[in-house]
mmCIF file of C-alpha atoms in Angstrom:
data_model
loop_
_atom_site.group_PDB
_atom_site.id
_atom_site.type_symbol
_atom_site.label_atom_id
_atom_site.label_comp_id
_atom_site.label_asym_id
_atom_site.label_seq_id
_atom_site.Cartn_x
_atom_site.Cartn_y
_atom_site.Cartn_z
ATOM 1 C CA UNK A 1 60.674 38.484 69.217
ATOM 2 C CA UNK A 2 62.201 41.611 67.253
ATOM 3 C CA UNK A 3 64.750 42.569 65.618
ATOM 4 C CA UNK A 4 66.768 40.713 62.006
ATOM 5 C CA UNK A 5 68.930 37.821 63.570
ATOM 6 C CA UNK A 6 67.964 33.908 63.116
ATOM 7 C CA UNK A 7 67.399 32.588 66.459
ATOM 8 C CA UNK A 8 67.543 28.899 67.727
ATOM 9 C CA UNK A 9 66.339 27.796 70.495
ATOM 10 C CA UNK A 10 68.187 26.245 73.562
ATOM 11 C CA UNK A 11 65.889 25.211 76.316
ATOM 12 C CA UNK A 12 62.177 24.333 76.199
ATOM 13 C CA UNK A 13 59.570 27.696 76.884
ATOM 14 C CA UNK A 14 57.259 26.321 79.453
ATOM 15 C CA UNK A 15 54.379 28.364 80.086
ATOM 16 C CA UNK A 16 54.407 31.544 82.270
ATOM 17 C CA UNK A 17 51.671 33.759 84.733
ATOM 18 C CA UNK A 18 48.615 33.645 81.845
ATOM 19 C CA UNK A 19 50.242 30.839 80.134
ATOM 20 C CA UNK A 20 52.350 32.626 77.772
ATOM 21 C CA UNK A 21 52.607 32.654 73.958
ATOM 22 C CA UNK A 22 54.957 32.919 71.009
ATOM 23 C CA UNK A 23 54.774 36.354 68.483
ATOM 24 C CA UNK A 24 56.519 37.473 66.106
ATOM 25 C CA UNK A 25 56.744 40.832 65.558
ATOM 26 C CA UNK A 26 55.871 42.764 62.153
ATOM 27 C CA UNK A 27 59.298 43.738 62.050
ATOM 28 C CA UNK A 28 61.352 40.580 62.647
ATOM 29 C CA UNK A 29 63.184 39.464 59.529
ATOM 30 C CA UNK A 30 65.136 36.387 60.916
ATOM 31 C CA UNK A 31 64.148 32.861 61.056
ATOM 32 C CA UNK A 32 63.229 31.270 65.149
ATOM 33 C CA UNK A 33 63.988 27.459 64.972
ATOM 34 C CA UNK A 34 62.063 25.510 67.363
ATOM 35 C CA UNK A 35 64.252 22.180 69.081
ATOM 36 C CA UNK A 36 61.989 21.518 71.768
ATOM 37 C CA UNK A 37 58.653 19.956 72.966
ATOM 38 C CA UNK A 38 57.305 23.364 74.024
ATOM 39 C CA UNK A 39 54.679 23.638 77.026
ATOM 40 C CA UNK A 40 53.421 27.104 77.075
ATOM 41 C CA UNK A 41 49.731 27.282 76.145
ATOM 42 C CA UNK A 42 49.415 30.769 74.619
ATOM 43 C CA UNK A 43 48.922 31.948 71.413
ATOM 44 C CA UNK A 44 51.688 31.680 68.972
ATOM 45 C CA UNK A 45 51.402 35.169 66.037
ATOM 46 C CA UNK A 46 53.766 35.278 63.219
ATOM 47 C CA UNK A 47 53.243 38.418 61.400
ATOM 48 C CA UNK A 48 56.450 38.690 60.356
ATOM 49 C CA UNK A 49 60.092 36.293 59.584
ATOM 50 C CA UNK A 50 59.807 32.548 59.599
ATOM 51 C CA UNK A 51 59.279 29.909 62.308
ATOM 52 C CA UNK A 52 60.404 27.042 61.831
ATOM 53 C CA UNK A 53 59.918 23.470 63.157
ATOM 54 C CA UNK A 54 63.246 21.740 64.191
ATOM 55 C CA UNK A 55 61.087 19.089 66.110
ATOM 56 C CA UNK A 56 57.601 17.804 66.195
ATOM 57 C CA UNK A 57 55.060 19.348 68.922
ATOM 58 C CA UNK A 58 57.008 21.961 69.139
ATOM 59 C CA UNK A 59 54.101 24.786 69.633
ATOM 60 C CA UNK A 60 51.819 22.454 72.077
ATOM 61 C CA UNK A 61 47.624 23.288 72.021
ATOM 62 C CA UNK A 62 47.404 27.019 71.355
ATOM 63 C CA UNK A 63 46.083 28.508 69.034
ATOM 64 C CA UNK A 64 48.313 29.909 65.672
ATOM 65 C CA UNK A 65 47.883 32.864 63.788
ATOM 66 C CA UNK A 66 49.921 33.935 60.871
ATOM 67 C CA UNK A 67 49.603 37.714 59.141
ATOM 68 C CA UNK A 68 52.591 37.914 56.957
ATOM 69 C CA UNK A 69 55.211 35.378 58.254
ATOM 70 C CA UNK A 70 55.956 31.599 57.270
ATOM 71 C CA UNK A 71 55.161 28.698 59.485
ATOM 72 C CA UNK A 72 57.265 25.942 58.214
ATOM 73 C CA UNK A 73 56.569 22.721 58.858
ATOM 74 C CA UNK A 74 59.841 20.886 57.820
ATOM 75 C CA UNK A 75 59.371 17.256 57.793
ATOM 76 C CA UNK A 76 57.475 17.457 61.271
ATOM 77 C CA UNK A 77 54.139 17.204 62.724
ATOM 78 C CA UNK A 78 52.066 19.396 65.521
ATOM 79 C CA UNK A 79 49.083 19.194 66.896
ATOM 80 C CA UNK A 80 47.548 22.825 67.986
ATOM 81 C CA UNK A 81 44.606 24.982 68.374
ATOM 82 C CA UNK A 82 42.781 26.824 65.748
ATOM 83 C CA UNK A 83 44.697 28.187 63.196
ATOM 84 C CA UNK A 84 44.437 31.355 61.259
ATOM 85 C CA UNK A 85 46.382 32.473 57.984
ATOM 86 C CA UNK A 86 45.721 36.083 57.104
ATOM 87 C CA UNK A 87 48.587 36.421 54.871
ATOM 88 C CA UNK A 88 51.727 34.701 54.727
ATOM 89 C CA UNK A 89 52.493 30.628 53.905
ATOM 90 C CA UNK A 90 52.243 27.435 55.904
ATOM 91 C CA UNK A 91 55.410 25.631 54.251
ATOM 92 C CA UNK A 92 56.514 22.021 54.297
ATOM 93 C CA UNK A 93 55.780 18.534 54.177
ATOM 94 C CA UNK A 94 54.687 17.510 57.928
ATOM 95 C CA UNK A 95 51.389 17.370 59.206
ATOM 96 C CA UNK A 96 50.100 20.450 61.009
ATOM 97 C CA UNK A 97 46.407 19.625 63.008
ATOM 98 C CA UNK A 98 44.390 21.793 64.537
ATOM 99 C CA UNK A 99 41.072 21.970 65.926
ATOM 100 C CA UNK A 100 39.872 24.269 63.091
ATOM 101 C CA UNK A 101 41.263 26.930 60.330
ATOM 102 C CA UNK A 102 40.406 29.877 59.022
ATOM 103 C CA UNK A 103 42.114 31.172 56.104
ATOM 104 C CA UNK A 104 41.977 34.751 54.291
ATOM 105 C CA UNK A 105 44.906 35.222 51.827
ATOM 106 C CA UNK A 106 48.409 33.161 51.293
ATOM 107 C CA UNK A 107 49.887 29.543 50.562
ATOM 108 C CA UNK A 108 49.611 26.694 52.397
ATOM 109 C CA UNK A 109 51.630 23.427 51.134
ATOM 110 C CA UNK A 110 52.287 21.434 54.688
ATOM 111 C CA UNK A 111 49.611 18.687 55.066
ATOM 112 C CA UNK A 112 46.686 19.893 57.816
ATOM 113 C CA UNK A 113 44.475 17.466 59.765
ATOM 114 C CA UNK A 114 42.029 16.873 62.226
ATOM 115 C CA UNK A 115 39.354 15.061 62.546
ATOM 116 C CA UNK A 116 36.320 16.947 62.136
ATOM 117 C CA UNK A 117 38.142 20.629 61.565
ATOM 118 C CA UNK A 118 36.326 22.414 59.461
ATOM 119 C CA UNK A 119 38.404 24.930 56.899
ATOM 120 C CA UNK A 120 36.585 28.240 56.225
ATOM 121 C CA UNK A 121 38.026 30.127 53.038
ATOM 122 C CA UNK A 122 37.174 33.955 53.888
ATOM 123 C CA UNK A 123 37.703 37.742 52.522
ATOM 124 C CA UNK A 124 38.152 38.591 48.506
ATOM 125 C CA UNK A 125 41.826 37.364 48.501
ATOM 126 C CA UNK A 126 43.469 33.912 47.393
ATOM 127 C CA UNK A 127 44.362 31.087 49.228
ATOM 128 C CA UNK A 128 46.346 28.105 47.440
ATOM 129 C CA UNK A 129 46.339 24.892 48.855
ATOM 130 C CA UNK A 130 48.641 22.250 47.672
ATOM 131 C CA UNK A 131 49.144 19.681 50.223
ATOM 132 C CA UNK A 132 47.789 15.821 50.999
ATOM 133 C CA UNK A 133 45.364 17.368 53.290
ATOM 134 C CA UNK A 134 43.488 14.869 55.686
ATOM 135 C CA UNK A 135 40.879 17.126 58.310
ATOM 136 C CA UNK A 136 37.576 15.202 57.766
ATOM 137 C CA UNK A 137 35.109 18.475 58.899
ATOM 138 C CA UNK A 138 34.066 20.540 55.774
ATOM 139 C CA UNK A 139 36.317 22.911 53.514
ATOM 140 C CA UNK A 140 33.653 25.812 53.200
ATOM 141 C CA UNK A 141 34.436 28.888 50.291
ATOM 142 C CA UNK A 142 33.009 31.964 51.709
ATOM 143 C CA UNK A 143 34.395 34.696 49.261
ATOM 144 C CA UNK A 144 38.035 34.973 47.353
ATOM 145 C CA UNK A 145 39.455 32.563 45.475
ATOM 146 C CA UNK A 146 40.224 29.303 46.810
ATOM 147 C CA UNK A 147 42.699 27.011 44.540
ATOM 148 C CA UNK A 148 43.086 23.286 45.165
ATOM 149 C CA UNK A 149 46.437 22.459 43.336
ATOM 150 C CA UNK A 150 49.131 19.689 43.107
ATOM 151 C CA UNK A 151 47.211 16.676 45.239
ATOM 152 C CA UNK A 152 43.461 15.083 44.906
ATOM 153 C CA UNK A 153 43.593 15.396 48.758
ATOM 154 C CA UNK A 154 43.579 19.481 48.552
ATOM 155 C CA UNK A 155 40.326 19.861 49.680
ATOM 156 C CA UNK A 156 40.574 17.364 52.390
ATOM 157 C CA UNK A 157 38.974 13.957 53.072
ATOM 158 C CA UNK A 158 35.907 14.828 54.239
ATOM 159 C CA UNK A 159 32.968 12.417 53.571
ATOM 160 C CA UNK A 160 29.531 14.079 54.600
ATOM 161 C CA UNK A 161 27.348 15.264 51.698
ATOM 162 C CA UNK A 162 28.333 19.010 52.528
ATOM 163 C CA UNK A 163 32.521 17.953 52.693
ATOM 164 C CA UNK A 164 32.936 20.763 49.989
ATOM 165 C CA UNK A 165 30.388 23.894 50.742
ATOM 166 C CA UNK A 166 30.592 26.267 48.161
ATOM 167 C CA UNK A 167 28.951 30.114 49.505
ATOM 168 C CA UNK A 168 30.445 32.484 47.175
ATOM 169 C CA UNK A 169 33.542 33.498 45.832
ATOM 170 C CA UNK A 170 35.319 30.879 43.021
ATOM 171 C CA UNK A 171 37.227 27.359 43.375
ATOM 172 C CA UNK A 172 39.840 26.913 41.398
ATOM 173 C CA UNK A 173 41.157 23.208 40.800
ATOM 174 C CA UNK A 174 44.545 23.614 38.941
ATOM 175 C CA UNK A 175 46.798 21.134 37.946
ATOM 176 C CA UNK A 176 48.816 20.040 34.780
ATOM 177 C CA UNK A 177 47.318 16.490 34.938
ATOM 178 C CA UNK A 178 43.728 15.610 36.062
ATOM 179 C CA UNK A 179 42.583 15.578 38.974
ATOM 180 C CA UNK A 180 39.835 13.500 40.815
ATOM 181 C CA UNK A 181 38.578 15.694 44.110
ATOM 182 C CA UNK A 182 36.565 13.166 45.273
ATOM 183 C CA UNK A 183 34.386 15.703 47.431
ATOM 184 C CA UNK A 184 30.822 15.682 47.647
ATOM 185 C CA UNK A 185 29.600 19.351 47.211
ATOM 186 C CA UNK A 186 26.737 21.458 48.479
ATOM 187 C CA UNK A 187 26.540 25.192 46.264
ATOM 188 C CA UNK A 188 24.507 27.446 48.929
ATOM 189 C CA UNK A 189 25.375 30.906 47.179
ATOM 190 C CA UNK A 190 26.215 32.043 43.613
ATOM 191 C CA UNK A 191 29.649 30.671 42.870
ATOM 192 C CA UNK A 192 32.628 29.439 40.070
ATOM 193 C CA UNK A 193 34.388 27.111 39.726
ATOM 194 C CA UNK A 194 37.001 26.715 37.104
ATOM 195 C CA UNK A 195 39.694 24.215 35.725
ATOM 196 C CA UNK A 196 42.561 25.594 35.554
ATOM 197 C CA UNK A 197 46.363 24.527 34.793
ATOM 198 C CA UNK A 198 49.916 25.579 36.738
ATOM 199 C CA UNK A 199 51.338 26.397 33.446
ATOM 200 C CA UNK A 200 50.178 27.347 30.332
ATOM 201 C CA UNK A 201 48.635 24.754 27.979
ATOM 202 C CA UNK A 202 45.610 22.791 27.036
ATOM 203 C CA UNK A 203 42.863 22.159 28.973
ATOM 204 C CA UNK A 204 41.931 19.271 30.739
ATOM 205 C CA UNK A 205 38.786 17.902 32.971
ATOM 206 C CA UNK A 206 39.136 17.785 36.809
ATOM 207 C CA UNK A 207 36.138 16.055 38.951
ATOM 208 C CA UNK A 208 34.576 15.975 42.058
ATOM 209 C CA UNK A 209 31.665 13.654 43.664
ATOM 210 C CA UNK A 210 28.077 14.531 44.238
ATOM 211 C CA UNK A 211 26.353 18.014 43.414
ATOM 212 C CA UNK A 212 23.287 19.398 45.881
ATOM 213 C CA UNK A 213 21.799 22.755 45.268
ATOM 214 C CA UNK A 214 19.169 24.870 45.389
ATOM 215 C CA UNK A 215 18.394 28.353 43.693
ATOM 216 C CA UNK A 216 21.603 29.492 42.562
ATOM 217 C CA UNK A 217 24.086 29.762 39.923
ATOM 218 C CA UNK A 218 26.887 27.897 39.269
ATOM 219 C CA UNK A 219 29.349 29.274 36.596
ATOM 220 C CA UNK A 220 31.749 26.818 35.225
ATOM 221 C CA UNK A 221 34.492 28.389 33.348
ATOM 222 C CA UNK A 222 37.944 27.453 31.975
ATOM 223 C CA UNK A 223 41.126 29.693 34.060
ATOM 224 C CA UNK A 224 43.349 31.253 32.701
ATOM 225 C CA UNK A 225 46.196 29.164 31.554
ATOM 226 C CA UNK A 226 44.180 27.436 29.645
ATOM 227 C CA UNK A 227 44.851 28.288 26.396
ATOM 228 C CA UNK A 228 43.663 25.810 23.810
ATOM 229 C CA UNK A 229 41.491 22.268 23.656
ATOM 230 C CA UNK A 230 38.647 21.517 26.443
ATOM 231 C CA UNK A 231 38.784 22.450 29.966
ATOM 232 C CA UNK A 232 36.262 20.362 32.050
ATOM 233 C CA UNK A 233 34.571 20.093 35.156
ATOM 234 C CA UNK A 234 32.657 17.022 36.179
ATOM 235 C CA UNK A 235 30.718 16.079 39.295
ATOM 236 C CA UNK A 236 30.707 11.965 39.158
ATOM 237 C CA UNK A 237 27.952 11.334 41.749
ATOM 238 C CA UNK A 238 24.531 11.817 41.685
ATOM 239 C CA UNK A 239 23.058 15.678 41.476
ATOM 240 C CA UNK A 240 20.121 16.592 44.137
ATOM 241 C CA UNK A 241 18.438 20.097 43.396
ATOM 242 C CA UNK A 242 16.526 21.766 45.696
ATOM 243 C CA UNK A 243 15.680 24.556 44.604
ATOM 244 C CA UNK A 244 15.861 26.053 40.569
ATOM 245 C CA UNK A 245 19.501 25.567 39.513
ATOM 246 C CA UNK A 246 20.990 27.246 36.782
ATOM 247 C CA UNK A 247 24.143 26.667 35.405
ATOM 248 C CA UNK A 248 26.083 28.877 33.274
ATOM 249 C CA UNK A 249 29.049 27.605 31.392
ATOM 250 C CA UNK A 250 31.403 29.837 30.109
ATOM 251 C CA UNK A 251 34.732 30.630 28.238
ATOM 252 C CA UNK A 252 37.622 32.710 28.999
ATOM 253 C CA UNK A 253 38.200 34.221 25.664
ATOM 254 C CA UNK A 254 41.717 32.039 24.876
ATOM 255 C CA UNK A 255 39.743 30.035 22.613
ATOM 256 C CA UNK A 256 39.525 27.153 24.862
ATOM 257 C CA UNK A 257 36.093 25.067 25.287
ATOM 258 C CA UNK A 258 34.287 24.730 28.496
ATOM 259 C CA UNK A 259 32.654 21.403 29.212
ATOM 260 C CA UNK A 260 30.770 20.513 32.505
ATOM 261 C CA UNK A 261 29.302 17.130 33.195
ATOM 262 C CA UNK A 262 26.587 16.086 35.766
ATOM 263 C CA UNK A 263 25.504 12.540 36.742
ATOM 264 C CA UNK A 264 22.252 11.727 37.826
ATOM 265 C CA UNK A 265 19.567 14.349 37.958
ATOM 266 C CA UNK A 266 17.608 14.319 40.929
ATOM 267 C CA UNK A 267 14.363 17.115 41.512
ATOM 268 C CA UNK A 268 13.662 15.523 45.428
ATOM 269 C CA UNK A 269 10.496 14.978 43.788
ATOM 270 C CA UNK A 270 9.596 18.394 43.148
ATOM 271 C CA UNK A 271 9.025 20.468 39.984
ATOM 272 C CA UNK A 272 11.742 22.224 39.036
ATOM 273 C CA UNK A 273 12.962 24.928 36.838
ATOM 274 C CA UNK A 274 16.439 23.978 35.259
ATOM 275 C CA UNK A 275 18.528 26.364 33.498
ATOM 276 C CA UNK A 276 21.293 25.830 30.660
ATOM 277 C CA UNK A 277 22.811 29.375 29.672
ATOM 278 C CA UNK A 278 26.195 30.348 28.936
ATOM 279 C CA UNK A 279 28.233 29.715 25.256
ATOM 280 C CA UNK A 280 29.921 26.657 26.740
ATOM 281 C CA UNK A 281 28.729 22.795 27.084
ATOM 282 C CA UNK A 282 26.530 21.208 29.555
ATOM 283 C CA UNK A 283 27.082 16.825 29.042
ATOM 284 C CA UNK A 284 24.505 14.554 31.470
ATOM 285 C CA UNK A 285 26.615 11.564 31.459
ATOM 286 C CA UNK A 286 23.317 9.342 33.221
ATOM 287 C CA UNK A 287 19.838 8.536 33.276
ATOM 288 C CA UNK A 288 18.162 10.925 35.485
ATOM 289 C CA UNK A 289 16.652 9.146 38.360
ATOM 290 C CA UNK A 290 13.693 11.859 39.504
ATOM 291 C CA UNK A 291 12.917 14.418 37.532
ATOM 292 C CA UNK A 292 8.760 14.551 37.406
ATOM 293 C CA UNK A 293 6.000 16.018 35.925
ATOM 294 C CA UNK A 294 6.434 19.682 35.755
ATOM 295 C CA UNK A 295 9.928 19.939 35.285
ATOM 296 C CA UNK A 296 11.173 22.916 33.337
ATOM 297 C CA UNK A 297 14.108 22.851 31.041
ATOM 298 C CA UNK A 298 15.611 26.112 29.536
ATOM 299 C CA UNK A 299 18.743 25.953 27.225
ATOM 300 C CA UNK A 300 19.382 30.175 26.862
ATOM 301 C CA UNK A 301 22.646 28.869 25.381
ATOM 302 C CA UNK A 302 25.660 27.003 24.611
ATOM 303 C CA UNK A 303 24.787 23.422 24.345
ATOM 304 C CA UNK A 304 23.074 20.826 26.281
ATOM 305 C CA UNK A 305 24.163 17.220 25.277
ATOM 306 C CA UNK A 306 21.790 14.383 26.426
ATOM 307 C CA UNK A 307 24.290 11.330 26.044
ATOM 308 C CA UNK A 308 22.408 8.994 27.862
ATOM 309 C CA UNK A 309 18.563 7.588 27.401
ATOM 310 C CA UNK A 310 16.335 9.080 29.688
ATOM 311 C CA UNK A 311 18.989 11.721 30.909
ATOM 312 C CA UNK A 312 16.003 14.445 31.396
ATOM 313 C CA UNK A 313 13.779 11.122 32.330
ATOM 314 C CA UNK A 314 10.568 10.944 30.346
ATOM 315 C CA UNK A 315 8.443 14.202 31.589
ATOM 316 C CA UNK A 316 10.663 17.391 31.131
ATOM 317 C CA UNK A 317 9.215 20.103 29.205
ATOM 318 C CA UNK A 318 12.646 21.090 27.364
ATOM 319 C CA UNK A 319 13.139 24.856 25.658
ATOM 320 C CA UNK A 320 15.671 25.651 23.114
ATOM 321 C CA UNK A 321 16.215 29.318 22.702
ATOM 322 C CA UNK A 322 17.761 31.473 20.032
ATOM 323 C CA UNK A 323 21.393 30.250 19.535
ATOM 324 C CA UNK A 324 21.068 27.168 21.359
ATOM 325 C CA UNK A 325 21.699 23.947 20.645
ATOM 326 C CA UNK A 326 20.322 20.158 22.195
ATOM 327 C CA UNK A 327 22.481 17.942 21.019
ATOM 328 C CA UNK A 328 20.970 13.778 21.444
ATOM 329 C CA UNK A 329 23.184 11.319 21.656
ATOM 330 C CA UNK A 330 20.680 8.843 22.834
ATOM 331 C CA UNK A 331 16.986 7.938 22.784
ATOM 332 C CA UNK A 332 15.091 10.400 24.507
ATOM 333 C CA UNK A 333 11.684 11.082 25.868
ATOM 334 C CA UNK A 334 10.191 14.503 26.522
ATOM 335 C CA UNK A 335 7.197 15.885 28.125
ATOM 336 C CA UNK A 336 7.475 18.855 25.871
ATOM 337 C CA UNK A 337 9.378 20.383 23.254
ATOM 338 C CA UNK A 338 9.598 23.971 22.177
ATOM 339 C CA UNK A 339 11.604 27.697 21.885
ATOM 340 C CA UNK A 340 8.976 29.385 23.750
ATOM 341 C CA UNK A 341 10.192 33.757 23.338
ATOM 342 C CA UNK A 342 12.300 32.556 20.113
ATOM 343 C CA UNK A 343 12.194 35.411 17.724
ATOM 344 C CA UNK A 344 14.893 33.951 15.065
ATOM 345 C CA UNK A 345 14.140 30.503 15.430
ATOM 346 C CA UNK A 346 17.293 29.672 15.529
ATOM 347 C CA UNK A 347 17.485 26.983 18.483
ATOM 348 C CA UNK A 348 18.316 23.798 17.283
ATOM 349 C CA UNK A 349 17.951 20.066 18.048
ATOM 350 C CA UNK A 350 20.813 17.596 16.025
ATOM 351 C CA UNK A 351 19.939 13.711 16.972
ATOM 352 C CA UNK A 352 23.314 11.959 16.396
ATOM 353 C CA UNK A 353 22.668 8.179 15.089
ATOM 354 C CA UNK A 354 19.235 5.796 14.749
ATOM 355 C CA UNK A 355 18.335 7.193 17.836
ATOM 356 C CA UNK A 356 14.207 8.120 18.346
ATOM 357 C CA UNK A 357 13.325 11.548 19.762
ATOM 358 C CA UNK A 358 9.883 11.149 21.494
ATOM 359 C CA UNK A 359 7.214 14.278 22.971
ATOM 360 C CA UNK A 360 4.529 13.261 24.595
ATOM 361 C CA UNK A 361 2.620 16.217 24.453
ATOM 362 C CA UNK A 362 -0.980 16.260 25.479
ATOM 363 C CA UNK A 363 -1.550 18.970 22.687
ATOM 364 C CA UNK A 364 0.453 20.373 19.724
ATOM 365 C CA UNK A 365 3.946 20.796 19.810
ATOM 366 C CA UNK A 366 5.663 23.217 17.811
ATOM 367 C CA UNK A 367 9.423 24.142 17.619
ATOM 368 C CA UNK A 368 10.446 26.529 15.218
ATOM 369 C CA UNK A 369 13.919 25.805 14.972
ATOM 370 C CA UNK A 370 15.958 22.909 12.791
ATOM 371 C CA UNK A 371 15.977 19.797 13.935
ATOM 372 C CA UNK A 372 18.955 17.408 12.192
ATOM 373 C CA UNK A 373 21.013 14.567 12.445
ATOM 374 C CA UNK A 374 20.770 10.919 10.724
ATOM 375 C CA UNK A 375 17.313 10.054 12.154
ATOM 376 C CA UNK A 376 14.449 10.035 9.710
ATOM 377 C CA UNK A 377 11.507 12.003 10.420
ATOM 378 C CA UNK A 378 9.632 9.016 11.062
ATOM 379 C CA UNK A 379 11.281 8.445 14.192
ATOM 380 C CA UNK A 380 10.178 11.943 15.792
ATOM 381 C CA UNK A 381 6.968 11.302 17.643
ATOM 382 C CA UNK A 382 4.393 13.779 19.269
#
């Protein structure tokens, strides 16, 4: 269709020689309503104007790309083939499903299903997703930003341990109240994620489920209209490494505090090396359940806050460098304690309450740095 004048249809658009499709062109300006249960099979392009729905199944199984146009939903519900947004919106508050969807840059606030479509976030621009999204196959962040606004259900319902793959690029989970994405996530490249508002104001702490990863960094930061208080990420479920994670929490400069909580820590039963860097605040809410002999522990900065006994187990070797700061808020046990490359001695361990601070180091330990709190000395043992 071309041209600038709304159009609406009058008789259903059965499919022709090939099947026949729908498009748009790049220079239509009007608005196509759809009134009937259409049975052409062909591809269906808006790159330009609006389409809207003025009955359900109107656009039968093909396939739907957008680049610059608005799909809109209505109150009505489709079921298609894969969908595509390059640019553009997906508008309303019916259920669109497809067998997959692949998005680049624009909104989407209708509601998109399908059991087992996957969602692949792609290219460096920004997709916003605001609707009570149900596909069960995994929401994967390639590159861009992806932001998960309004509903819990953003990011879909997936279930598998991978539901929410994160390769690159940064999540954003936005919203002026918490919110509890309850998606279990797998980090497979170097990637953000930040809490973030829809207006301007204090921060506030957003979760998700379980945490796997392996040799990469995750950067947790606050976005940015967050302007004051404590912006927080926390992952509620257990967190597997495979590999040597490090996780760099950060600020964004508006005087807001960053604060990023993991559950239980969990090495697969394998040495690892764990990194703490970044000015902001790393909280492990649990004990850790594997986390064996050899395990490394750096804190290059910020804060690491050990709330719960045993929350590096019993065997970490734990480093506090220049700056930084362990903070224990319960009994803890350590295979090792030191600031190993400290030149100002300045890393510091404060051990809130009666609670006893224990290294069981074969030989000598020595850190350089303070150690305070309300514990008496006697209660330090090496």
């Amino acid at each position: 269709l071309k041209g600038n004048g709304n159009v609406a249809q009058t008789g259903i658009w059965a499919a022709g020689t090939g099947g026949g499709g729908l498009t748009l062109d790049a220079a239509y300006a009007g608005v196509v309503t759809l009134n009937f249960a259409n049975t052409f099979s062909g591809p269906t392009l808006i790159n330009a104007g609006t389409l809207r729905y003025g009955v359900s199944s109107a656009l039968a199984a093909g396939s739907v790309g957008i680049s610059g146009g608005v799909l809109d939903m209505g109150a009505f519900s489709d079921t298609v083939g894969a969908v595509t947004l390059t640019s553009g919106s997906i508008i309303g508050t019916g259920a669109l499903t497809g067998s997959g969807f692949t998005l680049e840059s624009g909104t989407v606030s209708a509601i998109l299903g399908g059991a087992g479509a996957n969602l692949a976030k792609n290219t460096g621009g920004t997709v916003v997703l605001s609707g009570v999204n149900t596909f069960t196959g995994i929401c994967t962040l390639n590159a861009g930003i992806l932001r998960a606004t309004t509903s819990a259900a953003a990011l879909g319902a997936g279930t598998a341990a991978n539901a929410l793959t994160l390769a690159g690029g940064t999540l954003q989970l936005a919203n002026d109240t918490p919110l509890a994405y309850t998606r279990n996530t797998t980090v497979v490249g170097d990637v953000a994620i930040q809490s973030d508002r829809l207006t301007s104001g204090a921060g506030l702490t957003n979760t998700l489920s379980a945490l796997s990863m392996g040799t990469q960094t995750l950067t947790i930061g606050a976005g940015g209209l967050v302007t004051n208080g404590f912006a927080g990420i926390s992952f509620t479920g257990a967190a597997l490494f495979t590999g040597n994670p490090t996780f760099n929490v950060v600020t964004n400069g508006s005087g807001a505090a960053t604060i990023f909580t993991l559950g239980t820590l969990n090495d697969s039963g394998v040495p690892r090396m764990n990194t703490k860097s970044g000015p902001g605040t790393l909280v492990l809410g649990a004990a850790a359940s594997s986390l064996v002999n050899g395990t490394m522990v750096s804190i290059a900065g910020g804060a690491l806050n050990a709330n719960i006994a045993a929350a590096l187990g019993t065997l970490a070797a734990v480093d506090v460098a220049d700056g930084a700061v362990l903070n224990l808020g319960a009994a803890q046990t350590f295979g090792a304690l030191s600031n190993v490359g400290s030149t100002l001695n300045s890393g510091s361990v404060v051990i809130g309450g009666a609670f006893a601070l224990t290294v069981n180091s074969a030989g000598v330990t020595t850190f350089s740095g303070a150690v305070g709190g309300t514990t008496a000395l006697s209660s330090l043992t090496t």
